[in-house]
Coordinates of C-alpha atoms and ligand atoms in Angstrom, one line a residue:
M1 CA 9.0 -21.8 9.4
V2 CA 12.5 -20.3 9.3
I3 CA 13.4 -16.8 7.9
N4 CA 17.1 -16.0 7.6
V5 CA 18.5 -12.5 8.2
N6 CA 21.7 -11.8 6.5
A7 CA 23.0 -8.7 8.3
S8 CA 26.3 -8.1 10.1
K9 CA 25.4 -11.5 11.7
N10 CA 23.6 -14.1 9.7
Y11 CA 20.9 -15.6 11.8
D12 CA 17.6 -17.5 11.6
I13 CA 14.2 -16.5 12.9
E14 CA 12.2 -19.6 13.8
I15 CA 8.5 -19.2 14.0
G16 CA 6.1 -21.9 15.2
R17 CA 4.2 -23.3 18.2
N18 CA 5.5 -25.0 21.3
L19 CA 9.1 -24.1 20.4
L20 CA 10.0 -23.3 24.0
Q21 CA 10.1 -27.0 25.0
S22 CA 13.0 -27.6 22.6
I23 CA 14.8 -24.4 22.9
G24 CA 17.9 -26.1 24.5
A25 CA 18.3 -28.5 21.6
N26 CA 17.6 -25.8 19.2
I27 CA 20.3 -23.5 20.5
S28 CA 22.8 -26.3 20.9
A29 CA 22.8 -26.6 17.1
I30 CA 24.6 -23.2 17.0
K31 CA 26.2 -22.8 20.4
N32 CA 28.4 -25.2 22.3
K33 CA 28.0 -25.9 26.0
C34 CA 28.4 -22.7 28.0
N35 CA 26.9 -20.5 30.8
V36 CA 23.5 -19.2 29.9
C37 CA 21.7 -16.3 31.7
I38 CA 17.9 -16.2 31.0
I39 CA 16.9 -12.5 31.4
S40 CA 13.2 -12.0 31.8
D41 CA 10.6 -10.0 33.7
D42 CA 8.4 -10.9 36.7
I43 CA 5.4 -11.7 34.6
V44 CA 6.9 -13.7 31.8
Y45 CA 9.3 -15.7 33.9
P46 CA 6.6 -17.4 36.1
L47 CA 4.7 -18.2 32.9
Y48 CA 7.5 -19.6 30.7
G49 CA 10.8 -19.5 32.6
E50 CA 10.7 -23.1 34.0
I51 CA 10.1 -24.6 30.5
V52 CA 13.0 -22.7 29.0
L53 CA 15.3 -23.4 32.0
K54 CA 14.6 -27.1 31.9
S55 CA 15.1 -27.3 28.2
L56 CA 18.4 -25.5 28.4
K57 CA 19.6 -27.7 31.3
D58 CA 18.5 -30.8 29.5
A59 CA 20.8 -29.7 26.7
S60 CA 23.7 -29.5 29.2
Y61 CA 23.9 -25.7 29.5
N62 CA 24.8 -24.2 32.9
V63 CA 21.9 -21.9 33.5
C64 CA 21.2 -18.9 35.8
V65 CA 18.3 -16.5 35.8
F66 CA 17.9 -12.7 36.2
T67 CA 14.4 -11.2 36.4
F68 CA 13.3 -7.6 36.9
N69 CA 10.0 -5.7 37.4
H70 CA 8.0 -5.7 34.2
G71 CA 7.4 -2.5 32.2
E72 CA 9.2 0.4 30.5
K73 CA 10.2 1.9 33.8
S74 CA 12.8 -0.9 34.2
K75 CA 14.4 -0.2 30.8
N76 CA 17.1 2.0 32.3
L77 CA 20.8 2.2 33.2
N78 CA 20.1 0.9 36.8
T79 CA 18.7 -2.4 35.6
F80 CA 21.4 -2.5 32.9
M81 CA 24.1 -2.2 35.6
E82 CA 22.4 -4.7 37.9
I83 CA 22.4 -7.3 35.1
Q84 CA 26.1 -6.6 34.2
E85 CA 27.1 -7.1 37.8
Y86 CA 25.0 -10.2 38.1
L87 CA 26.8 -11.7 35.0
A88 CA 30.2 -10.8 36.5
S89 CA 29.2 -12.4 39.8
Q90 CA 28.3 -15.6 37.9
N91 CA 31.7 -15.5 36.2
F92 CA 30.3 -15.0 32.7
K93 CA 32.9 -14.9 30.0
R94 CA 33.0 -13.9 26.3
G95 CA 31.8 -17.3 25.1
D96 CA 28.7 -17.3 27.2
L97 CA 25.1 -16.6 26.2
I98 CA 22.1 -14.5 27.2
V99 CA 18.6 -15.6 26.4
A100 CA 16.1 -12.7 26.4
L101 CA 12.7 -14.1 27.3
G102 CA 9.9 -11.6 27.2
G103 CA 8.5 -8.5 25.4
G104 CA 10.4 -5.6 23.8
V105 CA 11.5 -4.2 27.2
V106 CA 13.3 -7.5 28.0
G107 CA 14.7 -7.8 24.5
D108 CA 16.0 -4.2 24.2
L109 CA 17.6 -4.3 27.7
A110 CA 19.0 -7.8 27.5
G111 CA 20.3 -7.1 24.0
F112 CA 22.1 -4.0 25.2
V113 CA 23.6 -5.9 28.0
A114 CA 24.8 -8.6 25.6
S115 CA 26.3 -6.0 23.3
T116 CA 28.4 -4.4 26.0
Y117 CA 29.3 -7.2 28.5
M118 CA 33.0 -8.0 27.9
R119 CA 32.5 -6.0 24.6
G120 CA 29.8 -8.3 23.4
I121 CA 28.5 -11.8 24.1
D122 CA 26.0 -13.8 22.1
F123 CA 22.3 -13.5 22.7
V124 CA 19.1 -15.2 21.6
Q125 CA 15.8 -13.3 21.4
V126 CA 12.7 -15.2 22.6
P127 CA 9.9 -12.6 22.1
T128 CA 6.6 -13.3 23.9
T129 CA 4.5 -10.2 23.0
L130 CA 3.1 -9.5 19.6
L131 CA 5.0 -6.3 19.4
A132 CA 8.3 -8.0 20.1
M133 CA 7.6 -10.8 17.6
I134 CA 6.9 -8.5 14.7
D135 CA 9.3 -5.7 15.5
S136 CA 11.7 -5.4 18.4
S137 CA 13.2 -8.9 18.4
V138 CA 14.4 -8.6 14.8
G139 CA 17.0 -6.2 13.4
G140 CA 19.4 -5.7 16.4
K141 CA 18.3 -2.4 17.8
T142 CA 19.0 -2.5 21.5
A143 CA 18.6 0.3 24.0
V144 CA 17.7 1.7 27.4
D145 CA 15.9 5.0 28.2
L146 CA 17.4 8.0 30.0
P147 CA 15.2 10.4 32.1
N148 CA 15.6 12.8 29.1
G149 CA 14.0 10.4 26.6
K150 CA 13.5 7.0 25.1
N151 CA 16.2 4.7 23.8
L152 CA 18.9 7.4 24.1
V153 CA 21.6 4.9 25.0
G154 CA 21.9 1.8 22.9
S155 CA 23.6 -0.1 20.1
F156 CA 23.0 -2.1 16.9
Y157 CA 23.7 -5.6 17.9
Q158 CA 22.2 -8.6 16.2
P159 CA 21.1 -11.8 18.1
I160 CA 22.4 -15.1 17.0
K161 CA 18.9 -16.5 16.8
V162 CA 15.3 -15.4 17.2
I163 CA 12.8 -18.1 18.5
I164 CA 9.2 -17.1 18.2
D165 CA 6.8 -19.4 19.9
L166 CA 3.3 -18.1 18.9
K167 CA 1.8 -20.2 21.7
T168 CA 3.0 -17.7 24.2
L169 CA 0.5 -15.2 22.8
D170 CA -2.2 -17.4 24.5
T171 CA -1.5 -15.6 27.8
L172 CA -1.0 -12.2 26.4
P173 CA -3.6 -9.7 27.8
C174 CA -5.9 -8.0 25.2
T175 CA -4.3 -4.7 26.0
E176 CA -0.9 -6.0 25.0
Y177 CA -2.3 -7.5 21.9
K178 CA -3.6 -4.1 20.9
N179 CA -0.2 -2.7 21.7
G180 CA 1.3 -4.9 19.1
M181 CA -1.3 -3.9 16.6
G182 CA -0.1 -0.3 16.8
E183 CA 3.1 -1.4 15.2
G184 CA 1.1 -3.7 12.9
I185 CA -0.9 -0.7 11.5
K186 CA 2.5 1.0 10.9
Y187 CA 3.7 -2.0 8.9
A188 CA 0.4 -2.0 6.9
M189 CA 0.9 1.7 6.0
L190 CA 4.5 1.1 4.9
M191 CA 3.9 -2.1 3.0
D192 CA 0.3 -2.0 1.6
G193 CA -0.7 -5.1 -0.4
E194 CA -1.2 -8.4 1.4
L195 CA -0.4 -7.0 4.8
E196 CA -2.7 -4.1 4.5
S197 CA -5.6 -6.5 3.4
L198 CA -4.8 -8.8 6.4
V199 CA -4.8 -5.9 8.9
T200 CA -8.0 -4.5 7.3
N201 CA -9.7 -7.9 7.5
G202 CA -8.7 -8.3 11.1
V203 CA -5.9 -9.9 13.0
T204 CA -6.7 -11.5 16.3
C205 CA -4.9 -14.0 18.5
S206 CA -6.9 -16.7 16.7
T207 CA -7.3 -15.3 13.2
N208 CA -4.5 -14.5 10.7
V209 CA -1.9 -14.0 13.4
D210 CA 0.7 -16.5 11.9
K211 CA 0.6 -14.9 8.5
F212 CA 0.6 -11.4 10.0
V213 CA 3.8 -12.1 12.1
E214 CA 5.5 -13.7 9.0
L215 CA 4.7 -10.8 6.7
C216 CA 5.9 -8.1 9.2
I217 CA 9.1 -10.1 9.8
R218 CA 9.7 -10.5 6.0
Y219 CA 9.4 -6.8 5.5
K220 CA 11.7 -6.0 8.5
K221 CA 14.2 -8.5 7.2
Y222 CA 14.3 -6.7 3.8
I223 CA 14.8 -3.3 5.5
V224 CA 17.5 -4.5 7.9
E225 CA 19.4 -6.3 5.2
E226 CA 19.4 -3.1 3.1
D227 CA 20.2 -0.7 5.8
E228 CA 21.1 -2.3 9.1
K229 CA 22.5 0.9 10.8
E230 CA 19.6 3.2 9.7
S231 CA 21.5 5.5 7.4
N232 CA 18.4 5.9 5.2
L233 CA 15.8 3.2 4.3
R234 CA 15.5 1.8 7.9
R235 CA 14.2 5.2 9.0
L236 CA 10.9 4.3 7.4
L237 CA 10.3 2.0 10.3
N238 CA 10.1 5.1 12.5
L239 CA 6.7 6.0 10.9
G240 CA 4.6 7.4 13.7
H241 CA 7.5 7.3 16.2
T242 CA 8.5 11.0 16.3
F243 CA 5.3 11.8 18.2
A244 CA 5.0 8.3 19.8
H245 CA 8.2 8.7 21.8
A246 CA 7.1 12.2 23.0
I247 CA 3.7 10.8 24.1
E248 CA 5.3 7.9 25.9
K249 CA 7.5 10.3 27.8
L250 CA 4.8 12.8 28.6
S251 CA 2.6 10.0 29.9
N252 CA 5.5 9.0 32.2
Y253 CA 5.4 5.7 30.2
T254 CA 1.9 4.8 31.3
I255 CA 0.9 4.8 27.6
P256 CA 2.6 1.7 26.1
H257 CA 4.8 2.0 23.0
G258 CA 2.4 0.4 20.4
I259 CA -0.6 2.5 21.5
A260 CA 1.7 5.6 21.4
V261 CA 2.8 4.6 17.9
A262 CA -0.9 4.5 16.8
Q263 CA -1.4 8.0 18.2
G264 CA 1.8 9.0 16.3
L265 CA 0.3 7.6 13.1
K266 CA -2.8 9.6 13.6
I267 CA -0.9 12.9 14.2
I268 CA 1.5 12.5 11.2
S269 CA -1.5 11.5 9.0
D270 CA -3.3 14.7 10.2
I271 CA -0.2 16.8 9.3
S272 CA 0.3 15.1 6.0
L273 CA -3.4 15.6 5.0
K274 CA -3.2 19.3 6.1
Q275 CA 0.0 19.8 4.1
G276 CA -1.8 18.4 1.0
K277 CA 0.5 15.3 0.8
M278 CA -1.8 12.5 1.9
A279 CA -4.9 11.9 -0.1
Q280 CA -8.2 11.9 1.8
V281 CA -8.9 8.3 0.8
A282 CA -5.7 7.1 2.5
Y283 CA -6.3 9.3 5.5
D284 CA -9.8 7.7 5.9
K285 CA -8.2 4.2 5.7
V286 CA -5.9 5.1 8.6
Q287 CA -8.8 6.2 10.7
V288 CA -10.7 3.0 9.9
L289 CA -7.8 0.9 11.1
L290 CA -7.3 3.0 14.2
D291 CA -11.0 2.5 15.0
R292 CA -11.0 -1.2 14.2
Y293 CA -8.3 -1.8 16.7
D294 CA -9.7 0.7 19.2
M295 CA -6.5 2.8 19.2
H296 CA -7.9 5.8 20.9
I297 CA -6.7 7.2 24.2
D298 CA -8.3 9.7 26.6
E299 CA -5.2 11.7 27.3
E300 CA -4.4 14.8 25.2
Y301 CA -1.0 16.4 25.0
S302 CA -0.4 19.8 23.5
I303 CA 1.7 20.1 20.3
N304 CA 4.1 22.4 22.2
D305 CA 4.7 19.9 24.9
M306 CA 5.3 17.2 22.4
L307 CA 7.7 19.4 20.4
E308 CA 9.7 20.2 23.5
V309 CA 10.3 16.5 23.9
I310 CA 10.9 15.9 20.2
K311 CA 13.7 18.5 20.2
L312 CA 15.7 16.0 22.3
D313 CA 14.9 13.1 20.2
K314 CA 17.5 11.3 18.0
K315 CA 15.5 12.3 15.0
A316 CA 15.7 16.0 15.7
E317 CA 18.2 18.2 13.8
G318 CA 18.4 21.9 14.7
D319 CA 15.0 23.5 14.0
C320 CA 13.9 20.4 12.0
V321 CA 12.8 16.9 12.8
N322 CA 13.3 13.9 10.5
A323 CA 9.9 12.4 10.1
V324 CA 8.3 9.7 8.0
V325 CA 5.4 11.3 6.1
P326 CA 2.7 9.0 4.8
Y327 CA 1.4 10.0 1.3
A328 CA -0.5 6.8 0.7
F329 CA -0.3 3.1 1.8
G330 CA 2.9 1.9 0.4
D331 CA 4.2 5.4 -0.2
C332 CA 5.8 6.9 3.0
R333 CA 8.7 9.3 2.6
I334 CA 11.5 10.5 4.9
E335 CA 11.3 14.2 5.1
K336 CA 12.6 17.1 7.2
L337 CA 9.7 18.9 8.8
R338 CA 10.3 22.4 10.4
I339 CA 9.3 22.4 14.1
E340 CA 7.8 25.8 13.6
D341 CA 5.5 24.5 10.8
L342 CA 4.4 21.6 13.0
K343 CA 3.3 24.1 15.6
N344 CA 1.1 25.7 13.1
Ligands
NAD1 P1 6.9 -5.2 27.4 O1 8.1 -5.9 27.2 O2 6.8 -4.3 28.6 O3 5.7 -6.2 27.5 C1 4.4 -5.8 27.8 C2 3.8 -6.5 29.0 O4 3.4 -7.8 28.6 C3 4.7 -6.6 30.2 O5 4.0 -6.4 31.4 C4 5.1 -8.1 30.1 O6 5.5 -8.6 31.4 C5 3.9 -8.7 29.5 N1 4.1 -10.0 28.8 C6 5.0 -10.2 27.9 N2 4.8 -11.4 27.3 C7 3.7 -11.9 27.8 C8 2.9 -13.1 27.6 N3 3.3 -14.0 26.7 N4 1.9 -13.4 28.4 C9 1.5 -12.4 29.4 N5 2.1 -11.3 29.6 C10 3.2 -11.0 28.8 O7 6.5 -4.3 26.1 P2 6.5 -4.6 24.6 O8 5.2 -3.9 24.1 O9 6.7 -6.0 24.2 O10 7.8 -3.8 24.0 C11 7.8 -2.4 24.1 C12 9.3 -2.0 24.1 O11 9.9 -2.4 22.9 C13 9.5 -0.5 24.2 O12 10.5 -0.3 25.1 C14 9.9 -0.1 22.8 O13 10.7 1.0 22.8 C15 10.6 -1.3 22.4 N6 10.7 -1.5 20.9 C16 11.9 -1.8 20.4 C17 12.1 -2.0 19.0 C18 13.4 -2.4 18.5 O14 13.6 -2.4 17.2 N7 14.4 -2.7 19.3 C19 11.0 -1.9 18.2 C20 9.7 -1.6 18.8 C21 9.6 -1.4 20.1
LIG2 N1 11.6 -0.5 15.3 C1 12.4 0.3 14.4 C2 13.6 -0.4 13.8 O1 13.8 -1.5 14.2 O2 14.3 0.2 13.1

C-alpha cells in the first residue's frame, strides 16, 4: 500500500511486508546513483543492516554505514556531530543520501543530520518500531535532546520516502510494542471512530496491526498536510506529551517515550475530568485502554518536579503551558493551562 504525503516535499509512504529486500530498487526509482549512508543503532543494524546494505549495493549505490548505541541517551549533539564528521570523512556531497534504519531515535537523529549536512541532503525513513511506523517517521519532525530537555534542537525536514516493512515488527520486543501503543492510544483519543474501535478491540503484532498502522498514518498525513510547521492543528499530536517529556527527563530516559505518553494521557485526562471538561464516560474509556495495554508504571513523580521541567518545554509560555485537553474521544482542544492551576 502507498500513502502519499503532500507537504513541503511530496513523498510516498510504502507499507508492506518484506520490503527491505527490494529497498535499493525502490529508492532507485526516485534517486540516481550516489553515496548512501545507512544510519542505524547497534540492535537494529545486526538484524536488518545486511539486507538493506546488499539491496542498496545491488542497485549500484556506494554504501557506507554508521551505527551508534541504541536508546534515547544517544539522541544528542555528540552523536549528531560524530555522524556529520563521518559523512564529511566519506566525502558526502549535497546529492548524496541518508537511510535511517531503526526506531524513532535513529529517525529523529538521522533526519536532523540530513537536514543540516551541507544545508540539507535527502533522507529515507525506514522505521522498525511500531512507534516509529505510526508516528515519528512521518511528518518531518527531526531533533536531538539537550541536557535541559527533550527535542530542544531540531528542524522540520521531510524525508523523500518512508518504507515501512511490517515484517521487522517480528523481532520487536513486547516492551517496545507496548511503547508504540502509548502513541496508539493517543491517536485513538484524537481520532475516535474506526481507530478507537480497533484499539479497543486489541492490536497485537499478529492482530489488526496492518490496519492500525495505516489508520494512524492516514490521520498524521491529514494533520501534516494541513499544518506542517505546527502553527496550530498539528499541536493536537502533542496530546499527553506535556507531561510525557517531563516524565522521560525525570526518569533519566529510562521510561521510554510511548510509555511516558500513556502516563501523560492519564494525567491530562485526570486534569480535564477535575476541571469538568472531560465526561466520566470518556475518562473511563481512557482507563480501560491504559489497563488493556498495561500502561502502568511503578515510578511516581511529583507535580512540582514535572512542572519545573515543563517550564523549559517548547510548549511553555510564561506562567502558562499549551496543552491538548481531551473533552471526549474525537474532541481534544488546544488550550493554555495556568501552571499554578495545574499545581492545584
Ligand atoms: P528507539 O528508536 O530507541 O527504539 C526502541 C528500541 O527498540 C531500541 O533499543 C532499538 O534498538 C530497538 N529496535 C528497533 N527496532 C527493532 C526491531 N525491529 N527489532 C528489535 N529491536 C528493535 O525508540 P522508539 O520508541 O522507536 O522512538 C522513540 C523516539 O521517537 C523518542 O526519541 C521520541 O522523542 C521520538 N519521537 C519522534 C516523533 C517525531 O514526530 N519525530 C514522534 C514520536 C516520537
Ligand atoms: N509526534 C508529533 C508530531 O509529529 O507532530
